[in-house]
Structure formats: C-alpha cells, structure tokens
Short mmCIF file of C-alpha atoms and ligand atoms in Angstrom, two decimals:
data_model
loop_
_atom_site.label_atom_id
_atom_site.label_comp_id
_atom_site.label_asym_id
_atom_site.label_seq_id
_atom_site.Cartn_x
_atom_site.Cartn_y
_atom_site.Cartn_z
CA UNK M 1 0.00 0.00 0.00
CA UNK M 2 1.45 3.22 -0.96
CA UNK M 3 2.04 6.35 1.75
CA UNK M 4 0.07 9.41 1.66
CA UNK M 5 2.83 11.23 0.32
CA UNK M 6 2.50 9.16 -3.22
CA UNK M 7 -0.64 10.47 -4.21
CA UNK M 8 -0.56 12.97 -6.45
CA UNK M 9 -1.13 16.78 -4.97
CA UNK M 10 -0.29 15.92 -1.32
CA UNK M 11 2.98 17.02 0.52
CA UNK M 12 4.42 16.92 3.71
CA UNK M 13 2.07 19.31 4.51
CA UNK M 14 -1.38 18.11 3.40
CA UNK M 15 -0.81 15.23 4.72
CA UNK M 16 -0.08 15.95 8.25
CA UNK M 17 -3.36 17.96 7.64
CA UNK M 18 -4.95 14.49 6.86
CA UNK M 19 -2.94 12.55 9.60
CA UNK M 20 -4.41 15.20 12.39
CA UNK M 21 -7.67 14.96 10.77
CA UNK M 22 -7.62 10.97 11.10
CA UNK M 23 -6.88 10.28 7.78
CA UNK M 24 -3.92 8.20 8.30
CA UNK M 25 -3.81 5.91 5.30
CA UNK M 26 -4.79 5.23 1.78
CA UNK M 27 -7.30 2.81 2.78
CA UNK M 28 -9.38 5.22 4.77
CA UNK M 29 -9.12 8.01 2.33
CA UNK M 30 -10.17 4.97 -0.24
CA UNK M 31 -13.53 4.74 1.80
CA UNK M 32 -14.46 8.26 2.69
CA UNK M 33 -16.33 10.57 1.00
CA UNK M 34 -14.42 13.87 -0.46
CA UNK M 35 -16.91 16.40 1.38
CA UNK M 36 -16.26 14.76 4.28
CA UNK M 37 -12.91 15.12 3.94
CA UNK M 38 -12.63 18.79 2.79
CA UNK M 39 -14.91 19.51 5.86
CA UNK M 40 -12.62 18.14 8.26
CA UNK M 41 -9.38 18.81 7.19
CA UNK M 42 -9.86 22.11 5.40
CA UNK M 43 -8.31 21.57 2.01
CA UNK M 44 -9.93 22.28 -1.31
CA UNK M 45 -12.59 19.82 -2.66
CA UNK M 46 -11.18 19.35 -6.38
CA UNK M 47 -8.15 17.96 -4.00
CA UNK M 48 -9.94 16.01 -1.97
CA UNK M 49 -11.87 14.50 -5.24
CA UNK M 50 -8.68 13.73 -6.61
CA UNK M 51 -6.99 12.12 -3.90
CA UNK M 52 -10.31 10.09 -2.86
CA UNK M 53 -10.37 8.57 -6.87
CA UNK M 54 -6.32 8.35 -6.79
CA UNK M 55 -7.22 5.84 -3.45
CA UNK M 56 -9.77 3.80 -4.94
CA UNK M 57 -7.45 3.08 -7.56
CA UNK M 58 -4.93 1.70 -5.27
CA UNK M 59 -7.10 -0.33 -3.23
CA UNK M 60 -7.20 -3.88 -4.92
CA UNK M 61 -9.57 -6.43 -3.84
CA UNK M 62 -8.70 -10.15 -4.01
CA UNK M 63 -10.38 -12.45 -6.00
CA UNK M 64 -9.15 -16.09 -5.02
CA UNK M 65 -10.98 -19.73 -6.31
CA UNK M 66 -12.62 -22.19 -3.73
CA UNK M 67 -9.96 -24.79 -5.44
CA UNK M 68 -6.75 -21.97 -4.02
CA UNK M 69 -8.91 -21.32 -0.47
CA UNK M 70 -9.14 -25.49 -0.53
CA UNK M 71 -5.49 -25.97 -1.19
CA UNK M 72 -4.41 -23.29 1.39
CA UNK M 73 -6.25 -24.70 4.02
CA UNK M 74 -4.55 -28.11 3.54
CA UNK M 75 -1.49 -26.36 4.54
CA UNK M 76 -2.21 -25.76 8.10
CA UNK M 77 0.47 -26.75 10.48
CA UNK M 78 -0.28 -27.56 14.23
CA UNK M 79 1.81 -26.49 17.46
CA UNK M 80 0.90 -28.89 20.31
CA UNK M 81 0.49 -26.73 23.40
CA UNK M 82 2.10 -29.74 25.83
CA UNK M 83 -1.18 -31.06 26.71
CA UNK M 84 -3.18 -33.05 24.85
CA UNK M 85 -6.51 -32.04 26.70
CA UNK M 86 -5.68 -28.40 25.66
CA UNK M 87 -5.03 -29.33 22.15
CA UNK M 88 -8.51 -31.09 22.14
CA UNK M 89 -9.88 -28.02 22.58
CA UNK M 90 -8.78 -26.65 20.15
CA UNK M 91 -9.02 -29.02 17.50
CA UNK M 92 -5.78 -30.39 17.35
CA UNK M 93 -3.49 -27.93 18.96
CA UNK M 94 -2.69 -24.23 17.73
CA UNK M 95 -3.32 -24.03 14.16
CA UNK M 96 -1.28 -21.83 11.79
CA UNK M 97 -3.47 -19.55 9.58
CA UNK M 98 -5.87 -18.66 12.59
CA UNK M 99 -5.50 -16.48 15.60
CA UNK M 100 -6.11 -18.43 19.02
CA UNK M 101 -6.34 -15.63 22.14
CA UNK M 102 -6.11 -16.64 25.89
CA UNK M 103 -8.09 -14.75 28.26
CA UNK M 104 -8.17 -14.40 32.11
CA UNK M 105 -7.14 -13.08 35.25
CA UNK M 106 -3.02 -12.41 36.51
CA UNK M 107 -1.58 -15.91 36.85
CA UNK M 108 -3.84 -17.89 34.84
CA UNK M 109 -1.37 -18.85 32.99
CA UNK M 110 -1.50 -17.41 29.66
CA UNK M 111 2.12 -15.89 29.43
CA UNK M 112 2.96 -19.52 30.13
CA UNK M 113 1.17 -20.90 27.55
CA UNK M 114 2.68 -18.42 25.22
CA UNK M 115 6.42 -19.52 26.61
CA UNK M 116 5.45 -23.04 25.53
CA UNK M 117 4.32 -22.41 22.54
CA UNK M 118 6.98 -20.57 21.63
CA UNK M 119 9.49 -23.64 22.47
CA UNK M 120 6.92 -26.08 20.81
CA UNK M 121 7.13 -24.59 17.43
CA UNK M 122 10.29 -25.25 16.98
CA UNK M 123 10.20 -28.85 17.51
CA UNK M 124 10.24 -31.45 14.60
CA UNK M 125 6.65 -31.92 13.19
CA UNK M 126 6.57 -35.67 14.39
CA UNK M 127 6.77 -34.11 17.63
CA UNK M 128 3.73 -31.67 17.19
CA UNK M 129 5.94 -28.76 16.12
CA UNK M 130 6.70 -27.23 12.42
CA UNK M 131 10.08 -26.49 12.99
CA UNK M 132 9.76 -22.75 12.96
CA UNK M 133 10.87 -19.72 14.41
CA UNK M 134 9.04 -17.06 16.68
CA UNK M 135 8.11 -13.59 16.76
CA UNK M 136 7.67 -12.37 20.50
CA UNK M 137 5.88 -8.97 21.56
CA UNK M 138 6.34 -8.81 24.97
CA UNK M 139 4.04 -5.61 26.17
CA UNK M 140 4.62 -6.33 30.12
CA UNK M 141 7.85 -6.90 30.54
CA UNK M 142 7.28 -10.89 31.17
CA UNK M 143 9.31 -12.41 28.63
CA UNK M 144 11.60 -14.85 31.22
CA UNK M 145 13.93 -16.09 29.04
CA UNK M 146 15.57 -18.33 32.22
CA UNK M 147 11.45 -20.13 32.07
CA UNK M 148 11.91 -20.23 28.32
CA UNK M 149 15.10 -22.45 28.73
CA UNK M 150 13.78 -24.78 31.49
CA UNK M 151 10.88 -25.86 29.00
CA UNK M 152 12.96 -26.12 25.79
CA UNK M 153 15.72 -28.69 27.74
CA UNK M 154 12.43 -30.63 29.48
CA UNK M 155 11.51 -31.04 25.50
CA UNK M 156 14.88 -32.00 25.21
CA UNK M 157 16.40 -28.89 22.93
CA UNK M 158 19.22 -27.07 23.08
CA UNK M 159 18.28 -23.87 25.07
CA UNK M 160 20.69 -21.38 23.49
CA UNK M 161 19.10 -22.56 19.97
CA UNK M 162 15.87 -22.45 21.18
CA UNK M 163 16.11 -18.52 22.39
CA UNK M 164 17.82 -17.38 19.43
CA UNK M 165 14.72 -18.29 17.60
CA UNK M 166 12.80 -16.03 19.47
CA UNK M 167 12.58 -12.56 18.27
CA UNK M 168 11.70 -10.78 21.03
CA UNK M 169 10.18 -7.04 20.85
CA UNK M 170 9.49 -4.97 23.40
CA UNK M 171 7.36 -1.81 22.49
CA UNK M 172 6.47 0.59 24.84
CA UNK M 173 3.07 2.13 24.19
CA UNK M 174 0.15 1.20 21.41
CA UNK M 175 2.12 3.38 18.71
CA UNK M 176 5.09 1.39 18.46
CA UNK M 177 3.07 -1.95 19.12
CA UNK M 178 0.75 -1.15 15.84
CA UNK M 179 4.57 -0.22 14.24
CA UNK M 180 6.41 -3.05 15.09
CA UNK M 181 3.44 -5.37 14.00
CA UNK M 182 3.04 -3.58 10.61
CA UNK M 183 7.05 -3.79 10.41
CA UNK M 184 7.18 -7.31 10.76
CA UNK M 185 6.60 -8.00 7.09
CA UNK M 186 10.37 -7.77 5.96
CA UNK M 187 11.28 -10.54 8.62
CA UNK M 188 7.98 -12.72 8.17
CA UNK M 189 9.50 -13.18 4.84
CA UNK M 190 12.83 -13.80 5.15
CA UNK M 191 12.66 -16.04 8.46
CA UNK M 192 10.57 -18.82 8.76
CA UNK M 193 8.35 -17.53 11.51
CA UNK M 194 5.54 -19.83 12.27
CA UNK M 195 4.33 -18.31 15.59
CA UNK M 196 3.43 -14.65 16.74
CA UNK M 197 3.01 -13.97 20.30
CA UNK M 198 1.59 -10.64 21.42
CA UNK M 199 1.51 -10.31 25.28
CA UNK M 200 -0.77 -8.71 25.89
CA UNK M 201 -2.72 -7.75 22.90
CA UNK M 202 -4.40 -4.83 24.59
CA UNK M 203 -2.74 -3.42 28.03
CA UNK M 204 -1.26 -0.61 26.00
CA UNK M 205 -4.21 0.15 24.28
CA UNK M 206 -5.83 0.36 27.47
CA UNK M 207 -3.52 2.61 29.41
CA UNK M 208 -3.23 4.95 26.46
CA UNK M 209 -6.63 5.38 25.78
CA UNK M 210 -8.44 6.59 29.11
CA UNK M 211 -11.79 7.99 29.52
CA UNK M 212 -15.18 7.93 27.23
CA UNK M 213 -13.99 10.01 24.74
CA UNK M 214 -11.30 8.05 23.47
CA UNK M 215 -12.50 4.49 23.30
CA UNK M 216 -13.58 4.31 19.61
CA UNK M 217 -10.16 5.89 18.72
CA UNK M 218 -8.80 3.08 20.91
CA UNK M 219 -11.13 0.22 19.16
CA UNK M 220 -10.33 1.79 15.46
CA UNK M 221 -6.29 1.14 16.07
CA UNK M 222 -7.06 -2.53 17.78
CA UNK M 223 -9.18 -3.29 15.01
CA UNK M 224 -6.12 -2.23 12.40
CA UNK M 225 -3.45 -4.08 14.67
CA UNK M 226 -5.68 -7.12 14.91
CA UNK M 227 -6.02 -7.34 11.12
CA UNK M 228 -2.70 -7.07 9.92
CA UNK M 229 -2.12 -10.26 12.77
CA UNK M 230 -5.26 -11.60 10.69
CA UNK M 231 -3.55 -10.72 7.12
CA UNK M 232 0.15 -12.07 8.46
CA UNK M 233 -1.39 -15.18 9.74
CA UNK M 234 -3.09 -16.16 6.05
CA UNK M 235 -0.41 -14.98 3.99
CA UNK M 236 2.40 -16.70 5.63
CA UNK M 237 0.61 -19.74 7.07
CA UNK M 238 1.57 -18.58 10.62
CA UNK M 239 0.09 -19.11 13.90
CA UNK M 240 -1.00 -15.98 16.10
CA UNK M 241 -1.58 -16.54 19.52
CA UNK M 242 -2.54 -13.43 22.37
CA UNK M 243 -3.25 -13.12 25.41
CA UNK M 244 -5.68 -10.50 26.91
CA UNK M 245 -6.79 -9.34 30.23
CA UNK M 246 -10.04 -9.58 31.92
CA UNK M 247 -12.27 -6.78 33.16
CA UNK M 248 -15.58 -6.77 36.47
CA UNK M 249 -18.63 -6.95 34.56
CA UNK M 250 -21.38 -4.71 36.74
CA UNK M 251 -24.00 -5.61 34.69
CA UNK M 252 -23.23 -9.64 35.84
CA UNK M 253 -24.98 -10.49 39.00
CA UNK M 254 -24.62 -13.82 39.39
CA UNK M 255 -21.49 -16.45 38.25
CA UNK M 256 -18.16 -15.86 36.72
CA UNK M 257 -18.44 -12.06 36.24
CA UNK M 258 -15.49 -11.33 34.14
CA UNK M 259 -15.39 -10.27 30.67
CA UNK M 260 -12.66 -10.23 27.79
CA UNK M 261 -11.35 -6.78 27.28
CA UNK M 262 -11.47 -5.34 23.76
CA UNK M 263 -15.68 -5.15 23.52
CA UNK M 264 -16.84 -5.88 19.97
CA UNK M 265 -13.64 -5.38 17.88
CA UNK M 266 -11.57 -8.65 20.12
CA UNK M 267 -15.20 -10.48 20.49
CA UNK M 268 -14.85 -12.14 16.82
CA UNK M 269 -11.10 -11.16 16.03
CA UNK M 270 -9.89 -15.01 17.04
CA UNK M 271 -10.45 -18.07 15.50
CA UNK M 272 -10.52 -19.68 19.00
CA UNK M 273 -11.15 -17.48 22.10
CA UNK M 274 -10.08 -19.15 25.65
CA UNK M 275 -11.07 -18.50 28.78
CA UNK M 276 -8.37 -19.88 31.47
CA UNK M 277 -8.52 -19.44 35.31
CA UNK M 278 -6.32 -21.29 38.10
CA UNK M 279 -7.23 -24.16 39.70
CA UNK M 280 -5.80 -25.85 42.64
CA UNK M 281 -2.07 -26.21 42.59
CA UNK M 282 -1.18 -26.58 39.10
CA UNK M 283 -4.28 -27.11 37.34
CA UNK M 284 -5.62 -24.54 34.87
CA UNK M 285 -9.19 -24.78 33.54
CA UNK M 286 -9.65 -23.58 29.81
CA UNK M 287 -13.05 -23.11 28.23
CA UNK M 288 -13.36 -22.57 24.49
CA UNK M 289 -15.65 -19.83 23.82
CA UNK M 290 -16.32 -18.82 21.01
CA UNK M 291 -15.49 -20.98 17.82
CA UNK M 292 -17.28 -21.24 14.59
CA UNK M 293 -16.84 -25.67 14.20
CA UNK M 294 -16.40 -26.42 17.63
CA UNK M 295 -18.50 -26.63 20.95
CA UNK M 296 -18.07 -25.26 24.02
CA UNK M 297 -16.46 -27.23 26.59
CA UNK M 298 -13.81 -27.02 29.19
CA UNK M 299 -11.05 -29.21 30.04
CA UNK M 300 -8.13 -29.24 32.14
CA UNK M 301 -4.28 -28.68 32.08
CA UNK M 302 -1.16 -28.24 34.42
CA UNK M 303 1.58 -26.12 34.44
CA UNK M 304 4.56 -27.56 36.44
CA UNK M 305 7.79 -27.02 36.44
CA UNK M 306 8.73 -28.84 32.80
CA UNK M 307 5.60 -26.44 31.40
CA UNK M 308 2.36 -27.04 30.49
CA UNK M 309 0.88 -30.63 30.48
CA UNK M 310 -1.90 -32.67 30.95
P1 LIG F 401 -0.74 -11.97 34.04
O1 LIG F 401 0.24 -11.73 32.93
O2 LIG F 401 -0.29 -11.42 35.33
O3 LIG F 401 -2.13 -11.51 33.67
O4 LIG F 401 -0.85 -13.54 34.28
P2 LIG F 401 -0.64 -14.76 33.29
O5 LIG F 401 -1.97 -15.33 33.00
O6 LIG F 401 0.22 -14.41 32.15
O7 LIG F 401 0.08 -15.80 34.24
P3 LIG F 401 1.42 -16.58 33.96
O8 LIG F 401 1.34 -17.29 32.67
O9 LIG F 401 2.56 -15.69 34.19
O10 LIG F 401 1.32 -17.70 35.07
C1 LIG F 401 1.96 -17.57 36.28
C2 LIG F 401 1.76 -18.86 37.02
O11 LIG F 401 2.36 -19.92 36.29
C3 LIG F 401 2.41 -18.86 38.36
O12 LIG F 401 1.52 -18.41 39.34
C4 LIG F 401 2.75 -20.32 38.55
O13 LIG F 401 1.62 -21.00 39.03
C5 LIG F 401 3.00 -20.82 37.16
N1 LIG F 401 4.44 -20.81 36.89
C6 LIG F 401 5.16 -19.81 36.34
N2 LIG F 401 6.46 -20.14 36.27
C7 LIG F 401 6.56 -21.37 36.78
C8 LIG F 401 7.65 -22.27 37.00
O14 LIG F 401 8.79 -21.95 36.68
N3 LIG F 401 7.37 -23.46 37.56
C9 LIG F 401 6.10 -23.83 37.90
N4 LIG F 401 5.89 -25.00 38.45
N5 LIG F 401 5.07 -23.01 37.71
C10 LIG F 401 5.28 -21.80 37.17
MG1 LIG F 402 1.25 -12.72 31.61
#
C-alpha cells in the first residue's frame, strides 16, 4: 500500500493535515467521502476529489478460487500446546493460519502458555511442532527467558538454539506496538516464523486510551493491529496466539463475572477465544468460547515445572 505522500497533490504538509484529521492511510481516504474530507481537514474539494479517486485506484480487492482457499487450508500446520486435553480443545493444537487468544485473570497462565508455545514450534513436526521460528511482543515486561530455557531442555532442545529463535520485541506504548506489527513484514518473509506472540494484545491500548472520549479511537487502532495479525497469519501460514486481560462486569450479577477486554472489535477477532482461570495447585481450567466448528467445553491442564501438560 502506498504512503500518503505518493498520491498525487499531497505534501508533507497536506498530509499531516490528513494525519491530524484521522486520515492516516490510503485505505481510509479509499472509503471516505471527499466532502467529508474537505470539511474536516480544510483543504480544497477538487483535492480532496482527486486524492479520494487516486485511493480507490490503489485499493485492490482479491479475488481467489474455492480450489486456491481449498489448497491453502490443507497447509495448516499444528503447534501442540504440551497437553493433549488443551489441544482437544482446540481441534488439534494451535493451528497456523488462525488467531487463538487466551483470556483471564493475573496468573492464569497465559504468558505460560505463550512460553510453551513458543518452544513447541520449533520442535520437529513428528513431535507436534513445524520447525519454525518465533516472533515475541512482549508488552509487560514478562518475557523470562531463564522459564523459556527450562521448558525447551524438558523437551529436550538445546536452550541457546531455542532462544535465538525467538525474536523478542518490546514496544512501549500502542504506537510502536501497531509499528512493530506492521514492520514485521520484511522478517515474516525472510525467516521462517511460524508463531506470533503478542503479550498482551491490549494493556497498551488500554492505558493509552483513558476515559469515554477516546475508546472508539482506541477500538479503530485494535481493530487495524488485529487485522494485519489476521492478514500475516493467512499470507504466511503462521500461527497468532494473544493473550488479553479480563475486566468486572457490573451488569453480571450472578457467576463468573469477568469479561474479555477489547468489547466488539476482540469479540470475533480469534479463530478460537479461551477463557483460562487457576485451579488448585497446578491445574488450569480452559473453556473454548467462542469458535465457529467447535463446541463449548472445558477441560483441564497443568503447568509444572517442565511447562504445560496434561
Ligand atoms: P498476568 O500476565 O499477570 O495476567 O498472568 P498470566 O496469565 O500471564 O500468568 P502466567 O502465565 O505468568 O502464570 C503464572 C503462574 O504460572 C504462576 O503463578 C505459577 O503458578 C506458574 N508458573 C510460572 N512459572 C513457573 C515455574 O517456573 N514453575 C512452575 N511449576 N510453575 C510456574
Ligand atoms: Mg502474563
């Protein structure tokens, strides 16, 4: 997709006009109207007409045969998660071309999940890996490299090989989280990355976006960061896994009163949704929630010290 900048009649500084006005890309120019434009940004209409029709040219739309969508699909790989409850779940383990999210409450265990996951991958695919490298967005801080090592060795891998396959990126507020993601590309194709871990998808987003006023700013960017994981995930036969946070529901009375963060944009983003809560000791409970082929069910896992089990 081409910048701003390349359409014809716009500088540096009509398009920081657009940019302030929330016209950050081609794709949204593509889809507005030129009135509406001119109206909020202030420039000329014969301008905005121009750079609307210049847009809509860019924008291509894919046309692909049952036969291509049929032969794609066969390609899906599948990354056990260590236990073979969990991978029931999920029909099979975590499958490459979808996105599979873990929600829940602080030591659930999702960061966990996403450690073993990450060391999974890698292992030969007799073994329930695909021999592939990972991409890891840490958001929190919680990347343990030291936990990372004490699950590859249990699978019986070399440590040091298994953490220089992990790409680890630490970005420090929503902006550079939506960058690094849209960045990505250039690697995705030169390494063979087979998993993307975002953790957490959305505890930037929700400290940078406080207050009423904000939120469908806030949803507009997850929704953009969330598809280009969707796009990346289909168009290099990749698995995307992220974990999110829970929040009180008020309106919730009685039972489990917890809720995904997110609202509508996260509530159909992933293929599989989980919700995962502690148990005694070492048992985790995870409940697939929302899945288009599969029921809803629970079942239960471990996490010890060799990582997550049955
Ligand atoms: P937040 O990021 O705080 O929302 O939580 P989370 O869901 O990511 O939790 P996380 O995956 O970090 O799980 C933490 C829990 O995993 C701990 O409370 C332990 O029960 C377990 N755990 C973490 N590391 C180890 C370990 O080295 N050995 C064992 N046996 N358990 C561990
Ligand atoms: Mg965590």
């Amino acid at each position: 997709m081409k910048e701003l900048e390349d359409l014809k009649g716009v500088g540096p500084a009509t398009a920081q006009k657009l940019r302030e006005a929330g016209y950050e890309n081609v794709e949204i120019i593509a889809t507005s109207s030129p009135y509406e434009i001119a109206e909020n940004t202030g420039l000329p209409i014969e301008l905005c007409k121009s750079i609307v029709e210049q847009a809509k040219e860019e924008i291509k739309i894919d046309v692909v045969s049952g036969y291509e969508l049929y032969k794609t699909r066969q390609n899906i790989g599948k990354i056990t998660t260590g236990s073979q409850k969990l991978n029931e779940l999920l029909g099979g383990g975590v499958e490459t071309q979808s996105i599979v999210e873990f929600y829940g409450k602080f030591s659930s265990g999702k960061s966990q999940v996403g450690f073993q996951l990450s060391v999974n991958v890698q292992l030969p695919k007799d073994k329930g890996g695909l021999e592939g490298k990972v991409v890891f967005i840490d958001t929190e801080s919680t990347f343990r490299p030291d936990r990372i090592a004490e699950m590859a060795k249990s699978k019986g891998l070399d440590p040091d090989e298994v953490l220089k396959n992990i790409f680890v990126i630490k970005p420090q507020n929503s902006e550079e989280q939506i960058l690094a993601v849209e960045k990505l590309e250039y690697m995705l194709k030169d390494e063979n990355i087979k998993l993307i871990v975002v953790d957490s998808l959305t505890s930037h987003f929700r400290a940078d976006f406080i207050g009423r006023g904000s939120l469908s700013d806030r949803q507009q960017k997850l929704n953009r960061h969330i598809h280009n994981l969707q796009r990346y995930a289909e168009k290099y036969n990749l698995a995307v896994y992220f974990t999110n946070q829970v929040m009180e529901n008020p309106g919730m009375m009685f039972g489990d009163s917890t809720i995904p963060i997110g609202g509508n944009v996260l509530a159909h983003a992933a293929t599989y949704r989980v919700y995962v809560r502690k148990g005694k000791d070492e048992k985790r409970i995870a409940r697939l929630v929302d899945s288009p082929n599969l029921p809803e069910r629970e079942v239960v896992f471990r996490i010890t010290s060799a990582g997550v089990t049955d």
